mmCIF file of C-alpha atoms in Angstrom:
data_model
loop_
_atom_site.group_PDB
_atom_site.id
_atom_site.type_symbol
_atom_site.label_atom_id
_atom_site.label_comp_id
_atom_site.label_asym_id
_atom_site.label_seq_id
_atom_site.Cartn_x
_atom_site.Cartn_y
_atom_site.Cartn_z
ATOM 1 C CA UNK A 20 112.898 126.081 95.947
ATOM 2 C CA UNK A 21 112.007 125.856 99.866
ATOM 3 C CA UNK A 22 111.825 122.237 100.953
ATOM 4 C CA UNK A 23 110.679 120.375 104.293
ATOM 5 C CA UNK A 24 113.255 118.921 105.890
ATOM 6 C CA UNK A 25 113.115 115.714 108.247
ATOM 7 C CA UNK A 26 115.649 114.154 110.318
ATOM 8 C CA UNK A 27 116.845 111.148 111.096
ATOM 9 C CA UNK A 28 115.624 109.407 107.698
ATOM 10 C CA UNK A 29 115.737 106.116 109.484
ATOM 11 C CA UNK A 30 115.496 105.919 112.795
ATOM 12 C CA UNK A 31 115.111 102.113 114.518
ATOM 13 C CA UNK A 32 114.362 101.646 118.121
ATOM 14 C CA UNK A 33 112.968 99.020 120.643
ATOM 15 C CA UNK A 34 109.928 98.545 121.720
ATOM 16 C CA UNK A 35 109.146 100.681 124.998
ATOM 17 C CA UNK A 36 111.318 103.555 123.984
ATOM 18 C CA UNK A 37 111.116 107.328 123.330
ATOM 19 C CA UNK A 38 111.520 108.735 120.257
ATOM 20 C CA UNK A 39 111.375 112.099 118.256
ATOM 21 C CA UNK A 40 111.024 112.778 115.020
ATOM 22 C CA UNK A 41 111.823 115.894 113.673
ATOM 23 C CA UNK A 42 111.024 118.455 110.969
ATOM 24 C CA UNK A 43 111.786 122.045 109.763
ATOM 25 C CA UNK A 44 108.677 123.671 107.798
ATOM 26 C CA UNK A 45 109.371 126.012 104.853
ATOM 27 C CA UNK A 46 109.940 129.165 106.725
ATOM 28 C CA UNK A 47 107.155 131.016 105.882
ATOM 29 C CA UNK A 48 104.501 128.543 106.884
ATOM 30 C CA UNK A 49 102.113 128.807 109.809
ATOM 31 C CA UNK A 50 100.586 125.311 109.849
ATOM 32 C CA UNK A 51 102.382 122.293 110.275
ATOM 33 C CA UNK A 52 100.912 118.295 109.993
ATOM 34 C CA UNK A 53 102.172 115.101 110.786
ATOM 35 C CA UNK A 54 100.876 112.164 108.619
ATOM 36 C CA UNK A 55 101.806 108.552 108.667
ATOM 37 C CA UNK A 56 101.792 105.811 106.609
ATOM 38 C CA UNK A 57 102.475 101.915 107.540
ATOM 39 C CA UNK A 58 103.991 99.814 104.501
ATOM 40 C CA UNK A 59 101.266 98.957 101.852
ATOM 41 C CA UNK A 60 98.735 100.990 103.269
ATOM 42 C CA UNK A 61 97.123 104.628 103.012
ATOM 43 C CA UNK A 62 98.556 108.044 104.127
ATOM 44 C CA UNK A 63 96.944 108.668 107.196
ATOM 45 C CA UNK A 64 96.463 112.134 109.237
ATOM 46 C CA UNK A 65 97.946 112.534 112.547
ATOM 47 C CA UNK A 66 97.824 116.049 113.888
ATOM 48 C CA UNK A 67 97.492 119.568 112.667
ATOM 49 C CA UNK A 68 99.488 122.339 114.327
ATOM 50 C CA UNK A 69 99.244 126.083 114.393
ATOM 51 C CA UNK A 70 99.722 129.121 116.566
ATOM 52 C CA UNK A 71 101.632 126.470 118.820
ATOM 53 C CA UNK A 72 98.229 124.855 119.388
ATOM 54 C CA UNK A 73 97.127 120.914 117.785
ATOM 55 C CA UNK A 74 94.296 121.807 115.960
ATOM 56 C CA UNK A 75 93.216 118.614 115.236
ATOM 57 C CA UNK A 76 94.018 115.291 115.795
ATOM 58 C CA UNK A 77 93.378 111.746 114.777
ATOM 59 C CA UNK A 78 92.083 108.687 116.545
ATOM 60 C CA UNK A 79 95.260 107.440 115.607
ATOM 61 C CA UNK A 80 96.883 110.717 117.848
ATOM 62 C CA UNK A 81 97.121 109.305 121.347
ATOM 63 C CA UNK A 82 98.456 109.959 124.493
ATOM 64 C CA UNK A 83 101.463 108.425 123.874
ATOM 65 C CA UNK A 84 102.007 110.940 121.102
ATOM 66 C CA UNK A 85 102.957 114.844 121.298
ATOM 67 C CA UNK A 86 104.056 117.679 118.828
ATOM 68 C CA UNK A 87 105.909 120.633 120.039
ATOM 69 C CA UNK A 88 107.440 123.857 117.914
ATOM 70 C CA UNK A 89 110.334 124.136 120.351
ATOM 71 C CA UNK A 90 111.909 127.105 118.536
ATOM 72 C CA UNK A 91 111.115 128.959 115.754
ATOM 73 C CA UNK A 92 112.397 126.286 113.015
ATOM 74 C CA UNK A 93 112.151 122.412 114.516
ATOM 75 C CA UNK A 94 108.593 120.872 114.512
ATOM 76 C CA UNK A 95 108.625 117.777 116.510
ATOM 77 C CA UNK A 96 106.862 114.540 116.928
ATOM 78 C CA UNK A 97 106.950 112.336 120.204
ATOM 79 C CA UNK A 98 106.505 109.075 120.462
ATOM 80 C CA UNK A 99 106.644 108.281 124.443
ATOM 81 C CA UNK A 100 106.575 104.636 124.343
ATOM 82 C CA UNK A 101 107.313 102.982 120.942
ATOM 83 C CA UNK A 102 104.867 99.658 119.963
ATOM 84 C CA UNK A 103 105.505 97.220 117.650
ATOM 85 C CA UNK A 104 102.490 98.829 115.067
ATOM 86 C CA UNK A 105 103.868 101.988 115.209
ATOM 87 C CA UNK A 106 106.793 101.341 112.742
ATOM 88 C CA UNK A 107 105.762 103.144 109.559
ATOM 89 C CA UNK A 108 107.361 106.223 107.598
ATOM 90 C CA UNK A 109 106.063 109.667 109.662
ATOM 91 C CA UNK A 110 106.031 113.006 106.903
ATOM 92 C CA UNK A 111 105.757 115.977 107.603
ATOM 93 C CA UNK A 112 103.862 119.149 106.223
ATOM 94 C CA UNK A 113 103.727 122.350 106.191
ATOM 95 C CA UNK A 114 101.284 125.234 104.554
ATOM 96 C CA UNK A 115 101.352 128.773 104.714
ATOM 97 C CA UNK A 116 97.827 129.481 105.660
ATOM 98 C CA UNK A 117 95.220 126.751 106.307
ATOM 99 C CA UNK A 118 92.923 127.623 103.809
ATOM 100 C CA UNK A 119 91.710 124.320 101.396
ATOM 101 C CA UNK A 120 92.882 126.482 98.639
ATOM 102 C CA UNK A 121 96.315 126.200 99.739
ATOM 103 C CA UNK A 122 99.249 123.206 99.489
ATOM 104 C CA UNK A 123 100.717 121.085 102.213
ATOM 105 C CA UNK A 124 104.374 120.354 101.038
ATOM 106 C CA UNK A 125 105.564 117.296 102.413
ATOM 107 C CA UNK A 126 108.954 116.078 103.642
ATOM 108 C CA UNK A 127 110.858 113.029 102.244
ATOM 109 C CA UNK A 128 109.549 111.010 105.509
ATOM 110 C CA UNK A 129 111.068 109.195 108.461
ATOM 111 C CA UNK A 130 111.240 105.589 108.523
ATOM 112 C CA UNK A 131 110.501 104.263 111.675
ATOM 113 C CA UNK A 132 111.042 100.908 112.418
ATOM 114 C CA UNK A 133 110.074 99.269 116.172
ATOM 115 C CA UNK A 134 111.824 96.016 117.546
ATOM 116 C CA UNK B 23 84.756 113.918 103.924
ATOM 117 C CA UNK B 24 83.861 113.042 100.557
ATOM 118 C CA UNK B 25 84.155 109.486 99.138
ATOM 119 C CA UNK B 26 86.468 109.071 95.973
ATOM 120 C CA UNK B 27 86.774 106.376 93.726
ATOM 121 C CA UNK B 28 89.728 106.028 91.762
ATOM 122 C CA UNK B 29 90.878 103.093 89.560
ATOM 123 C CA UNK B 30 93.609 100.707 91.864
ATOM 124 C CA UNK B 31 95.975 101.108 88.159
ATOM 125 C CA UNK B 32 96.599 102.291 85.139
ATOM 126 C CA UNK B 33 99.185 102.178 82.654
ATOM 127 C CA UNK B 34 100.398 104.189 79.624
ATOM 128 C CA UNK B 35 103.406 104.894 77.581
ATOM 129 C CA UNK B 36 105.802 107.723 77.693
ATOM 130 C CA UNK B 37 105.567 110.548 75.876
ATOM 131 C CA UNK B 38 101.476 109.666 75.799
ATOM 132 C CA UNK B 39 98.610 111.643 77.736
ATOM 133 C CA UNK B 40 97.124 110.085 80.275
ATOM 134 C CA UNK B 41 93.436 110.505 81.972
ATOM 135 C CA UNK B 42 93.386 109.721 85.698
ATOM 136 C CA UNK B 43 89.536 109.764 86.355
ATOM 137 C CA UNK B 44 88.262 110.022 89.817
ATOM 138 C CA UNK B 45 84.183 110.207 90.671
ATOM 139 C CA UNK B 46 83.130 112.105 93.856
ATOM 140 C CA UNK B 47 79.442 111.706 93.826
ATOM 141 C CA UNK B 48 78.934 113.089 97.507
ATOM 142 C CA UNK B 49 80.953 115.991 96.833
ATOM 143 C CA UNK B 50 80.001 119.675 98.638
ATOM 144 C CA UNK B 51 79.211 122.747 96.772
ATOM 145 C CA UNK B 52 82.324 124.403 98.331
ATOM 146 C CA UNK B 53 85.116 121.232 98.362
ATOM 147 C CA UNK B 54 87.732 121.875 96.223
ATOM 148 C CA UNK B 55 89.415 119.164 94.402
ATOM 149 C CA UNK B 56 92.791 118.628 94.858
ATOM 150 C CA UNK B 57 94.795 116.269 93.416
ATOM 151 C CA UNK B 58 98.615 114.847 95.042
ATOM 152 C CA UNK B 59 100.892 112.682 93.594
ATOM 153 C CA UNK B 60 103.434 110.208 95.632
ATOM 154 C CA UNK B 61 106.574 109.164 94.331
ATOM 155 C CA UNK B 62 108.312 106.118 95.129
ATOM 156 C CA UNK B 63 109.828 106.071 98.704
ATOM 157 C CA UNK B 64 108.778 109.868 98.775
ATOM 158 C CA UNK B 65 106.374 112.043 100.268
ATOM 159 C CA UNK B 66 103.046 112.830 98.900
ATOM 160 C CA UNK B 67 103.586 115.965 96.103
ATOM 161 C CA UNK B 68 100.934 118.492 95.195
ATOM 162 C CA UNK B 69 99.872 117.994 91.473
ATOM 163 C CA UNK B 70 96.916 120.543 91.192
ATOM 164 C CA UNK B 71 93.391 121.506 92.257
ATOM 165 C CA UNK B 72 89.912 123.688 91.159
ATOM 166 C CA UNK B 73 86.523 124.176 92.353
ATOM 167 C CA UNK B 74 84.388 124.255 89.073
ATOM 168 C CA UNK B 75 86.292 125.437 85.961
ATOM 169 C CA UNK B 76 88.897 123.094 84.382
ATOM 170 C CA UNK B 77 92.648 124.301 85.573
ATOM 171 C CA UNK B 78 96.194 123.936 83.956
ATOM 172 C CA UNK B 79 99.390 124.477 85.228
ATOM 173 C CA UNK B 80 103.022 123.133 84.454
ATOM 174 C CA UNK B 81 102.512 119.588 85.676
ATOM 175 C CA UNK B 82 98.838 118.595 84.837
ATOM 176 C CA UNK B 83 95.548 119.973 83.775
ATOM 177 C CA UNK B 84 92.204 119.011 85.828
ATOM 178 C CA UNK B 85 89.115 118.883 84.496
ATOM 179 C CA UNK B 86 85.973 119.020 86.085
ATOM 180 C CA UNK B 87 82.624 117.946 85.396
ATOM 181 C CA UNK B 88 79.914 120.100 85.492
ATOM 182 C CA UNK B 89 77.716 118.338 88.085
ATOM 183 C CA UNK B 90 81.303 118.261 90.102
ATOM 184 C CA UNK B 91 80.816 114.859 90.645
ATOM 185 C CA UNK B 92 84.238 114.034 89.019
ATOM 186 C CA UNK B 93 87.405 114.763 87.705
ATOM 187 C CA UNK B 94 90.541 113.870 85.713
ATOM 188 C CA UNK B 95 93.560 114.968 85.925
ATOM 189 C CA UNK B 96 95.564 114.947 82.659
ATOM 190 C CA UNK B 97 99.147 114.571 82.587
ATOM 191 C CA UNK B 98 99.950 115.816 78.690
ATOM 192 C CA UNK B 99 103.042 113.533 77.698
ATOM 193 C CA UNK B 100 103.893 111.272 80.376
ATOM 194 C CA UNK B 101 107.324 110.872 81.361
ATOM 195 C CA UNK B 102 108.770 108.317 83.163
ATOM 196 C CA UNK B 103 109.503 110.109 86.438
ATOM 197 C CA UNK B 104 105.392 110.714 86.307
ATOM 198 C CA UNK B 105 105.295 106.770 87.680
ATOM 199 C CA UNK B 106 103.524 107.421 90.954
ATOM 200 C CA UNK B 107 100.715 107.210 92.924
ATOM 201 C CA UNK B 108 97.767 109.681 92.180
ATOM 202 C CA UNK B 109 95.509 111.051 94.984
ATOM 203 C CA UNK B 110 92.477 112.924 94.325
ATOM 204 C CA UNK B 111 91.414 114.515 97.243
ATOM 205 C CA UNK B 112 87.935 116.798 97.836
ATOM 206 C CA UNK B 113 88.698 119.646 100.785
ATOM 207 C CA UNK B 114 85.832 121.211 102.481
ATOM 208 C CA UNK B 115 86.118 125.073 102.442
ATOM 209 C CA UNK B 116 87.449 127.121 105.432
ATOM 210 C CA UNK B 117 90.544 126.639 106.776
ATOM 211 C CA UNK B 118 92.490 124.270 109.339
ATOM 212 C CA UNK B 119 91.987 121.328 106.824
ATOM 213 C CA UNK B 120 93.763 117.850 106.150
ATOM 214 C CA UNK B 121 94.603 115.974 103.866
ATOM 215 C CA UNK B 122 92.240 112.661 103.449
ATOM 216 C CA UNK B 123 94.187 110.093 101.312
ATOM 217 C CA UNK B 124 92.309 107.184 99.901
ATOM 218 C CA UNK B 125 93.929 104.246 97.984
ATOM 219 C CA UNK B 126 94.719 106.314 94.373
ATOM 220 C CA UNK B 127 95.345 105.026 91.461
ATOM 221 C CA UNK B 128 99.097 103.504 90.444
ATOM 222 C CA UNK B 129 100.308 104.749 87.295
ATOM 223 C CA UNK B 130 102.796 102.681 85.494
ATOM 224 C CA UNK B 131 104.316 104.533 82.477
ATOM 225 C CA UNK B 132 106.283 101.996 80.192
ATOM 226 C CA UNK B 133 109.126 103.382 78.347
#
């Protein structure tokens, strides 16, 4: 069965750095999301992609954060300058059309942690 | 988006059904109810979902009130890899939606 795929599954960095996440959506899909979700709390949206556009976006979605489709397979989520509350584990989705009658199928998640 | 309410727990035994109620009073004629399940240390996992008639499929039923102000999902014989957090989640019609998780309900299943 197709699966979404996420690399690293860890990832630990300082505070102040760069990082990028990144994710390859079951093949067939068109629309691709990024959700977060800090220990003990709630899944929470992030971004919606499709037709290489964000769709939408969160509050939570600032500048300091980006999502590209570099080729046809990666789907990628920057983090320009790392904060302390932004360690939490970052899945990604993917669904073939849009539609609310449709499934997201998640990844297994990174873990992000922030020093 | 609508509001859910879902118990914070629940707990049953294995190999016993289990009702996982969920009211959505402020529900929209055309949200569909979906339900997702997450796993320990996994990602969220789609269970099932329906607009107005009661569905089945391998993993769960859902049924639906009439007034569509709630819903349960029913897992048949609960197994002990069915230990997860449940999700119900109301999706407005049209497309370019998300996914709005609230707190769900932990189910424990004792062996």
């Amino acid at each position: 069965e197709p699966e979404v795929t996420q690399t690293p599954s860890h990832q630990v960095t300082q505070m102040g750095q760069e990082v990028i996440l990144r994710c390859v959506p079951i093949s067939n899909h068109l629309y691709f999301y990024w959700y977060r979700q800090i220990l003990g709390q709630k899944v929470e949206f992030l971004v919606s992609f499709y037709n290489n556009e964000i769709s939408e976006k969160s509050e939570i979605f600032d500048d300091q954060f980006s999502v590209e489709r570099p080729d046809g397979s990666n789907f990628t989520l920057k983090i320009r300058s790392t904060k302390l509350e932004d360690s939490a584990m970052y899945f990604c989705a993917s669904s073939r059309t849009g539609y609310s009658t449709d499934t997201q199928y998640f990844g297994p998640g990174t873990r992000l942690t922030v020093l | 988006d609508a509001k859910t309410t879902q118990p914070n727990s629940m707990e049953s035994n294995e190999e016993e059904p289990v009702h996982l109620p969920c009211n959505h009073s402020t529900i929209s004629g055309t949200d569909y109810i979906h339900w997702y399940r997450q796993l320990p240390s996994q990602g969220p996992e789609y269970v099932i979902h329906g607009l107005t008639s009661n569905v089945n499929n391998r993993m769960a039923s859902l049924a639906i009130a009439e007034d569509r102000k709630s819903s349960t999902l029913i897992l048949h014989r609960a197994t002990l890899r069915d230990a997860a957090v449940y999700y119900c989640i109301p999706i407005g019609g049209g497309s370019n939606y998300k996914l709005t998780f609230g707190k769900g309900t932990l189910l424990t299943v004792n062996p």
